[in-house]
Short mmCIF file of N, CA, C and O in Angstrom, two decimals:
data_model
loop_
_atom_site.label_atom_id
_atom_site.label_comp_id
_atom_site.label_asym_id
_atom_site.label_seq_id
_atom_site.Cartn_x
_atom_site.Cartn_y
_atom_site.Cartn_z
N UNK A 20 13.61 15.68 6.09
CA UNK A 20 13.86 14.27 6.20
C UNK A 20 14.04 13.68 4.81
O UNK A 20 13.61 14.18 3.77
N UNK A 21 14.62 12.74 4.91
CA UNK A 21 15.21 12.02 3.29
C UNK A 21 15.09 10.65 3.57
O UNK A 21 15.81 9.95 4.28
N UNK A 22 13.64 10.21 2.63
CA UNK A 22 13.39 8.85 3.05
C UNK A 22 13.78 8.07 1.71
O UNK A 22 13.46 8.47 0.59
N UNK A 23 14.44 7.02 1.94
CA UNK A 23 15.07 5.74 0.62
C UNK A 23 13.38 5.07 0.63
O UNK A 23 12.49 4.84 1.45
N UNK A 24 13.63 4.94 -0.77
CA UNK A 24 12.90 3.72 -1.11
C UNK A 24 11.03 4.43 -1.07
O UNK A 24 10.48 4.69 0.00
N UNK A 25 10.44 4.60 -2.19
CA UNK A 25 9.33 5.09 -2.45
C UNK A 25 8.06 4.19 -2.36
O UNK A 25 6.91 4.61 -2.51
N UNK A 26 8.38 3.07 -2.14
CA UNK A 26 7.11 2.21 -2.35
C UNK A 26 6.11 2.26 -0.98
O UNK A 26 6.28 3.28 -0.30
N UNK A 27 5.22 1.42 -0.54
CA UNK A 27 4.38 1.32 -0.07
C UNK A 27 4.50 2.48 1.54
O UNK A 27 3.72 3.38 1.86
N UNK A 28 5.99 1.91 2.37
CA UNK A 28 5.77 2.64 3.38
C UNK A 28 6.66 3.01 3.05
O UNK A 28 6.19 2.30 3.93
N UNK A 29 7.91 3.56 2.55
CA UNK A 29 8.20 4.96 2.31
C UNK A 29 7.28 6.22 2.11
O UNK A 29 7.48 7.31 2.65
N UNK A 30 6.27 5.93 1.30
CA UNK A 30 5.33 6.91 0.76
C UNK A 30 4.30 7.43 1.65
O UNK A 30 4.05 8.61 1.89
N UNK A 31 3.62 6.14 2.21
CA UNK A 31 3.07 6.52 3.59
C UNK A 31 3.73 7.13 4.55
O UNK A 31 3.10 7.91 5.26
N UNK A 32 5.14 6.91 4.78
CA UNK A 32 5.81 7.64 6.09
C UNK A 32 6.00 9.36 5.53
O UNK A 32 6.12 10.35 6.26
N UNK A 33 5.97 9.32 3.79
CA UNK A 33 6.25 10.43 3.76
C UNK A 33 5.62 11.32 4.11
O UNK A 33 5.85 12.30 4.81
N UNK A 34 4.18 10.68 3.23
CA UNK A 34 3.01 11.83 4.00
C UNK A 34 2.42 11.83 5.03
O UNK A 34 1.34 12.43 5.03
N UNK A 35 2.71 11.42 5.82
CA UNK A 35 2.63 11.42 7.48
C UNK A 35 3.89 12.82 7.98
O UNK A 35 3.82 14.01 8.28
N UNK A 36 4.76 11.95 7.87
CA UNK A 36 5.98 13.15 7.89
C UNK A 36 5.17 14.85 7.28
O UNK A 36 4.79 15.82 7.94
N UNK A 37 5.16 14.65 6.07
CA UNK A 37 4.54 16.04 5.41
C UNK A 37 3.44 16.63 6.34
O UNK A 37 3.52 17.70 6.94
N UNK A 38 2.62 15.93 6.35
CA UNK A 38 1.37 16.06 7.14
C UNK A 38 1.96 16.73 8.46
O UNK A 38 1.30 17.57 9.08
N UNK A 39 3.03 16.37 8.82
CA UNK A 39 3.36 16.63 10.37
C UNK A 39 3.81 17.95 10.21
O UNK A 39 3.96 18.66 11.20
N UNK A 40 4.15 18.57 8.49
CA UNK A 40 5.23 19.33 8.59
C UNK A 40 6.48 19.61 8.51
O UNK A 40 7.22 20.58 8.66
N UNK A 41 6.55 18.13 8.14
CA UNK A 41 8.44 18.04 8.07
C UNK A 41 8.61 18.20 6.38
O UNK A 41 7.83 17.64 5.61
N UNK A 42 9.49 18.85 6.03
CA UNK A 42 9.94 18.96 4.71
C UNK A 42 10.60 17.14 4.51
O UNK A 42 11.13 16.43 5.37
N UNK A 43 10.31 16.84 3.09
CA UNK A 43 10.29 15.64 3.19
C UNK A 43 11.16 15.17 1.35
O UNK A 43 10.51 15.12 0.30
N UNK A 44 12.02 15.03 1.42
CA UNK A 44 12.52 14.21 0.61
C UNK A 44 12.20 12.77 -0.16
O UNK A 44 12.51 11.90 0.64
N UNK A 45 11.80 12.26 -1.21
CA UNK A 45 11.13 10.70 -1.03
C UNK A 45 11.99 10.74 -1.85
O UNK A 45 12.25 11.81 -2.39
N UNK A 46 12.90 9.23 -2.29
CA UNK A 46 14.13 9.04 -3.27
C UNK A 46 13.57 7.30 -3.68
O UNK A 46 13.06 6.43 -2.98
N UNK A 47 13.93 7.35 -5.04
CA UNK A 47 13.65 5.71 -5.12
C UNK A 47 14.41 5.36 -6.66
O UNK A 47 14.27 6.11 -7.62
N UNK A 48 15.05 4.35 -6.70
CA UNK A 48 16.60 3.96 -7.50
C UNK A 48 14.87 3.64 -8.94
O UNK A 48 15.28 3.37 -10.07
N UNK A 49 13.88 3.67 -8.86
CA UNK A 49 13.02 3.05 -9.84
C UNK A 49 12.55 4.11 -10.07
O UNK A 49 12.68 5.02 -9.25
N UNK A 50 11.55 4.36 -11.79
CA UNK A 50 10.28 4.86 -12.53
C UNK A 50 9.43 4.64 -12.06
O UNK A 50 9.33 3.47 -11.69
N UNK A 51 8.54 5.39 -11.83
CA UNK A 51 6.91 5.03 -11.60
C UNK A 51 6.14 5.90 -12.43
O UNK A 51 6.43 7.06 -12.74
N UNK A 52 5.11 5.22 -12.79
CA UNK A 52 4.49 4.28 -12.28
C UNK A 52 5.48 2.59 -12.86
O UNK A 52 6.05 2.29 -13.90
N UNK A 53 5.22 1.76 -11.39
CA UNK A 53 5.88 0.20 -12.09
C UNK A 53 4.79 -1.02 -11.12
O UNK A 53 3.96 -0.97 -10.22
N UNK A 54 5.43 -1.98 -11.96
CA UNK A 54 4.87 -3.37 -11.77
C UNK A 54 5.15 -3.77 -10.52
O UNK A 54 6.32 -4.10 -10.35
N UNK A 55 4.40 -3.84 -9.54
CA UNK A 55 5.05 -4.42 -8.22
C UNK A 55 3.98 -5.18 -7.83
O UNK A 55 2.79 -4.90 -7.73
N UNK A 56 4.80 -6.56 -7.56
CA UNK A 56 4.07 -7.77 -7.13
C UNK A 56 3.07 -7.60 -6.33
O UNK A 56 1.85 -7.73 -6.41
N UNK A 57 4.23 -7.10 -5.14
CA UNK A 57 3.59 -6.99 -3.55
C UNK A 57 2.36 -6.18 -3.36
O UNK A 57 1.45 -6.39 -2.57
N UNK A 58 2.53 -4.92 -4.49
CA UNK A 58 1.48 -3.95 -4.08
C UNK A 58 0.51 -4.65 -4.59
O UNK A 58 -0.43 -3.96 -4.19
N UNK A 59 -0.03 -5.58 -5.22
CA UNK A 59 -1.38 -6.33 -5.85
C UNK A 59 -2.27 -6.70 -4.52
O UNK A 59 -3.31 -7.31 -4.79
N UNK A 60 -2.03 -6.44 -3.11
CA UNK A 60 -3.13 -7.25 -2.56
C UNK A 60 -2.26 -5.95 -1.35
O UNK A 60 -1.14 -5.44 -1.28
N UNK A 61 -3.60 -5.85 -0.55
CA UNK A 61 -3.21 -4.50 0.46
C UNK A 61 -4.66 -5.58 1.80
O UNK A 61 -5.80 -5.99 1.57
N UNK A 62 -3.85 -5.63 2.99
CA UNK A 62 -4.31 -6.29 3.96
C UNK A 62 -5.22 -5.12 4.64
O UNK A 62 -4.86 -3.95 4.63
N UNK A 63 -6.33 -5.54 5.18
CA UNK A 63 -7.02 -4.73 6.51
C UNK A 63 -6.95 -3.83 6.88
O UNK A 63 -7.66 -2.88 6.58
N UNK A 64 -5.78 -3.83 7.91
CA UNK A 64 -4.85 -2.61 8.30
C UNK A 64 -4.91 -1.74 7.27
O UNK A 64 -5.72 -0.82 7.36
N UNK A 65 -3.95 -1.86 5.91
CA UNK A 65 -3.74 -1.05 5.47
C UNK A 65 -4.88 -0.12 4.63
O UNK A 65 -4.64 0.90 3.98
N UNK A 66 -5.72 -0.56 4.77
CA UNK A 66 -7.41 -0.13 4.09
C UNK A 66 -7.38 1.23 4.73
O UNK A 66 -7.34 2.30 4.12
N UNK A 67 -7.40 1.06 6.08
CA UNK A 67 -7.66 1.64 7.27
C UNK A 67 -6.73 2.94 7.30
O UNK A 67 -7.05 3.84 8.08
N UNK A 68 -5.69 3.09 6.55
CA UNK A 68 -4.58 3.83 6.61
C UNK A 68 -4.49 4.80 5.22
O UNK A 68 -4.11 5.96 5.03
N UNK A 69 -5.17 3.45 4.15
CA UNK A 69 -5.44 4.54 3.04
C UNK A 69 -6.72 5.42 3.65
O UNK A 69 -6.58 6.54 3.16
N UNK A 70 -7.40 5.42 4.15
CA UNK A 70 -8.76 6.02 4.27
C UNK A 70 -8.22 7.21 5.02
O UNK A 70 -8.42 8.30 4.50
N UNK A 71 -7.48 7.14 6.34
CA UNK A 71 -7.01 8.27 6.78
C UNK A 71 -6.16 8.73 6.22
O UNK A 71 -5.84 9.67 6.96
N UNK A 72 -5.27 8.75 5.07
CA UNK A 72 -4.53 9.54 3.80
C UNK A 72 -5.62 10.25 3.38
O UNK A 72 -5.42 11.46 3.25
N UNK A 73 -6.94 9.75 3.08
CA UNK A 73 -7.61 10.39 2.01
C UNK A 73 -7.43 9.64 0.07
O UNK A 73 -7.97 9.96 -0.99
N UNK A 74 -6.64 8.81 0.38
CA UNK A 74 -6.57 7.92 -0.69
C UNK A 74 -7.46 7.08 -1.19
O UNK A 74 -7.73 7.14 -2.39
N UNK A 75 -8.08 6.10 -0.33
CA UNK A 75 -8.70 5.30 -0.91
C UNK A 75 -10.24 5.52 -1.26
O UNK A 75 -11.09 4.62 -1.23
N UNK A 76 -10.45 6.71 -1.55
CA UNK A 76 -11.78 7.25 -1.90
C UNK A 76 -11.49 7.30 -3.32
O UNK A 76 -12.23 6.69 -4.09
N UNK A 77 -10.45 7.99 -3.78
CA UNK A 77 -10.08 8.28 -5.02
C UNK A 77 -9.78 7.14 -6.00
O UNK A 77 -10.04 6.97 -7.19
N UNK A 78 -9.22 6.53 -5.19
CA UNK A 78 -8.92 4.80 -5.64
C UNK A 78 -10.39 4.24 -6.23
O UNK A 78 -10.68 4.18 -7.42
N UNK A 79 -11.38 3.79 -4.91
CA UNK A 79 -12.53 3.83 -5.81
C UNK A 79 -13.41 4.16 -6.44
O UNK A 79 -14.09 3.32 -7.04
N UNK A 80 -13.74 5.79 -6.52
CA UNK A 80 -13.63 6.35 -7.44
C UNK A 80 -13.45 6.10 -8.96
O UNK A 80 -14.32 5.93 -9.82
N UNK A 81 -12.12 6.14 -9.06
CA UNK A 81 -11.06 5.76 -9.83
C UNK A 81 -11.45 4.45 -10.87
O UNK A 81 -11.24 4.26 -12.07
N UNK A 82 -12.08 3.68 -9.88
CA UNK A 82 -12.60 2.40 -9.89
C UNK A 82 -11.43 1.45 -10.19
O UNK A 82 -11.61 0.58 -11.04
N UNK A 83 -9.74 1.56 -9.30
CA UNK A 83 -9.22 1.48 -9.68
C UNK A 83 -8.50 0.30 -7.74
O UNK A 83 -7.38 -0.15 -7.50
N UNK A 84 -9.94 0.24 -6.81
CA UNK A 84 -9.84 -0.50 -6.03
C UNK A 84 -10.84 -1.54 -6.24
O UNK A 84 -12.00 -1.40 -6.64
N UNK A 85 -9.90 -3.14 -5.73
CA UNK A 85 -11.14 -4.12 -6.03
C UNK A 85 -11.16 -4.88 -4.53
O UNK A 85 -10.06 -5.09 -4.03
N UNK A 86 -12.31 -5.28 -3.82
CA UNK A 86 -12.10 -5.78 -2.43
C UNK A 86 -12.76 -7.35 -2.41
O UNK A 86 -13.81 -7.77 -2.89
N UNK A 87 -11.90 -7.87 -1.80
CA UNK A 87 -12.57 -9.68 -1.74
C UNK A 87 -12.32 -9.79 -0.32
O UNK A 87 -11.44 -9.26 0.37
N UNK A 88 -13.63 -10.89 0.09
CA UNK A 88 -13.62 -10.68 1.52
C UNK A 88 -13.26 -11.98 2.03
O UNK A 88 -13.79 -12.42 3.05
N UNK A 89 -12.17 -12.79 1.22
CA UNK A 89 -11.12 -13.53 1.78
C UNK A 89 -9.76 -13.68 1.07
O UNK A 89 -9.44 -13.07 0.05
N UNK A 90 -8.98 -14.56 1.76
CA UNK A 90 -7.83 -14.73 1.20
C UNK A 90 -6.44 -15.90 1.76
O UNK A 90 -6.57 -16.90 2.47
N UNK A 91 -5.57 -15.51 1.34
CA UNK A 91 -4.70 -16.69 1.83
C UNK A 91 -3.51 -16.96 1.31
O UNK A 91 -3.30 -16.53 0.18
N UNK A 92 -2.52 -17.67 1.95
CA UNK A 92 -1.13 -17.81 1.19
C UNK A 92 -0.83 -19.17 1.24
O UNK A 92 -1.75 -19.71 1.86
N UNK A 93 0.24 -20.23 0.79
CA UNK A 93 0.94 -21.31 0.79
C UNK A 93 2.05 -20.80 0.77
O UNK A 93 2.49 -20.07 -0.12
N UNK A 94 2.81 -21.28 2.12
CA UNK A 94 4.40 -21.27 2.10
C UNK A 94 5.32 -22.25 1.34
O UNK A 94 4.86 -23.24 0.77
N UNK A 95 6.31 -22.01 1.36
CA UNK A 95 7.02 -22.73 0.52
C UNK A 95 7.38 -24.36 0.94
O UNK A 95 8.06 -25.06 0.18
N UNK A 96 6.92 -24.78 2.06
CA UNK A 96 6.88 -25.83 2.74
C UNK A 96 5.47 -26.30 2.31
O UNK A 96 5.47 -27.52 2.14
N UNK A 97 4.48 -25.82 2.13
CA UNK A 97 2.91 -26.29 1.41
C UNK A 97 2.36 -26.09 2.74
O UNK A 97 1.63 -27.06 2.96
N UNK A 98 2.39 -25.16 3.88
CA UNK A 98 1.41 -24.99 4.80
C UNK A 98 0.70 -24.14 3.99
O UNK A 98 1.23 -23.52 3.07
N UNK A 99 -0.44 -24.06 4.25
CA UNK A 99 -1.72 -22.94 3.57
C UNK A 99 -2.18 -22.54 4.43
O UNK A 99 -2.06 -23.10 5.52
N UNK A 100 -3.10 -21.08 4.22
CA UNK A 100 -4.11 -20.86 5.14
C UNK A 100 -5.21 -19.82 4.08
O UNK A 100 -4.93 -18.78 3.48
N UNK A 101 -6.27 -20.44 4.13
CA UNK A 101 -7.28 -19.09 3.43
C UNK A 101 -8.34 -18.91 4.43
O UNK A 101 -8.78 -19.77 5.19
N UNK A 102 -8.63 -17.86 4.35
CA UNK A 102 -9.47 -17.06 5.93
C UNK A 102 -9.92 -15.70 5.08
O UNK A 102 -9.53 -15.25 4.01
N UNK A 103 -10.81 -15.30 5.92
CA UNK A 103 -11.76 -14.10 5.56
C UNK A 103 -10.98 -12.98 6.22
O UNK A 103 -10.46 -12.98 7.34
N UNK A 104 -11.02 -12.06 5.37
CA UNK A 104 -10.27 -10.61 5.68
C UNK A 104 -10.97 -9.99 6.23
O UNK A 104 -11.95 -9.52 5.66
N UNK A 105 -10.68 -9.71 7.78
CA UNK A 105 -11.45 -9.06 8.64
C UNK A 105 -10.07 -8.22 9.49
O UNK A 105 -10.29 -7.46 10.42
#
């Protein structure tokens, strides 16, 4: 399989894919390690997903995960919402 684009779920699909067994291609037009906005804040779910990778042990470890037990956005219209990450 030949997956575009290396970031968050490319990478996860890859090693899922791998994991499954599939020979796995990962391609991405960027260097890494890089600056990415998006990856600065990782929701619930995805906690849950590093843990079954086996990732996020190493992460803190690493001491290189930080967890706050709320959060929140403002849209570009000025609706807000901050709420506890559960």
């Amino acid at each position: 399989a030949v997956i575009v684009g290396a970031g968050p779920s490319g990478s996860v699909c890859g090693h899922f894919a791998a994991k499954a067994g599939v020979k796995v291609a990962l391609l991405d037009k960027e260097k890494f390690p890089r600056d990415k906005y998006c990856g600065d804040a990782v929701c619930t779910p995805a906690i849950k997903i590093l843990e079954e990778m086996g990732v996020l042990k190493e992460l803190v470890d690493a001491g290189e995960a930080h967890f706050a037990d709320a959060g929140g956005f403002v849209s570009p219209d000025g609706t807000s919402y901050i709420g506890a990450s559960v």
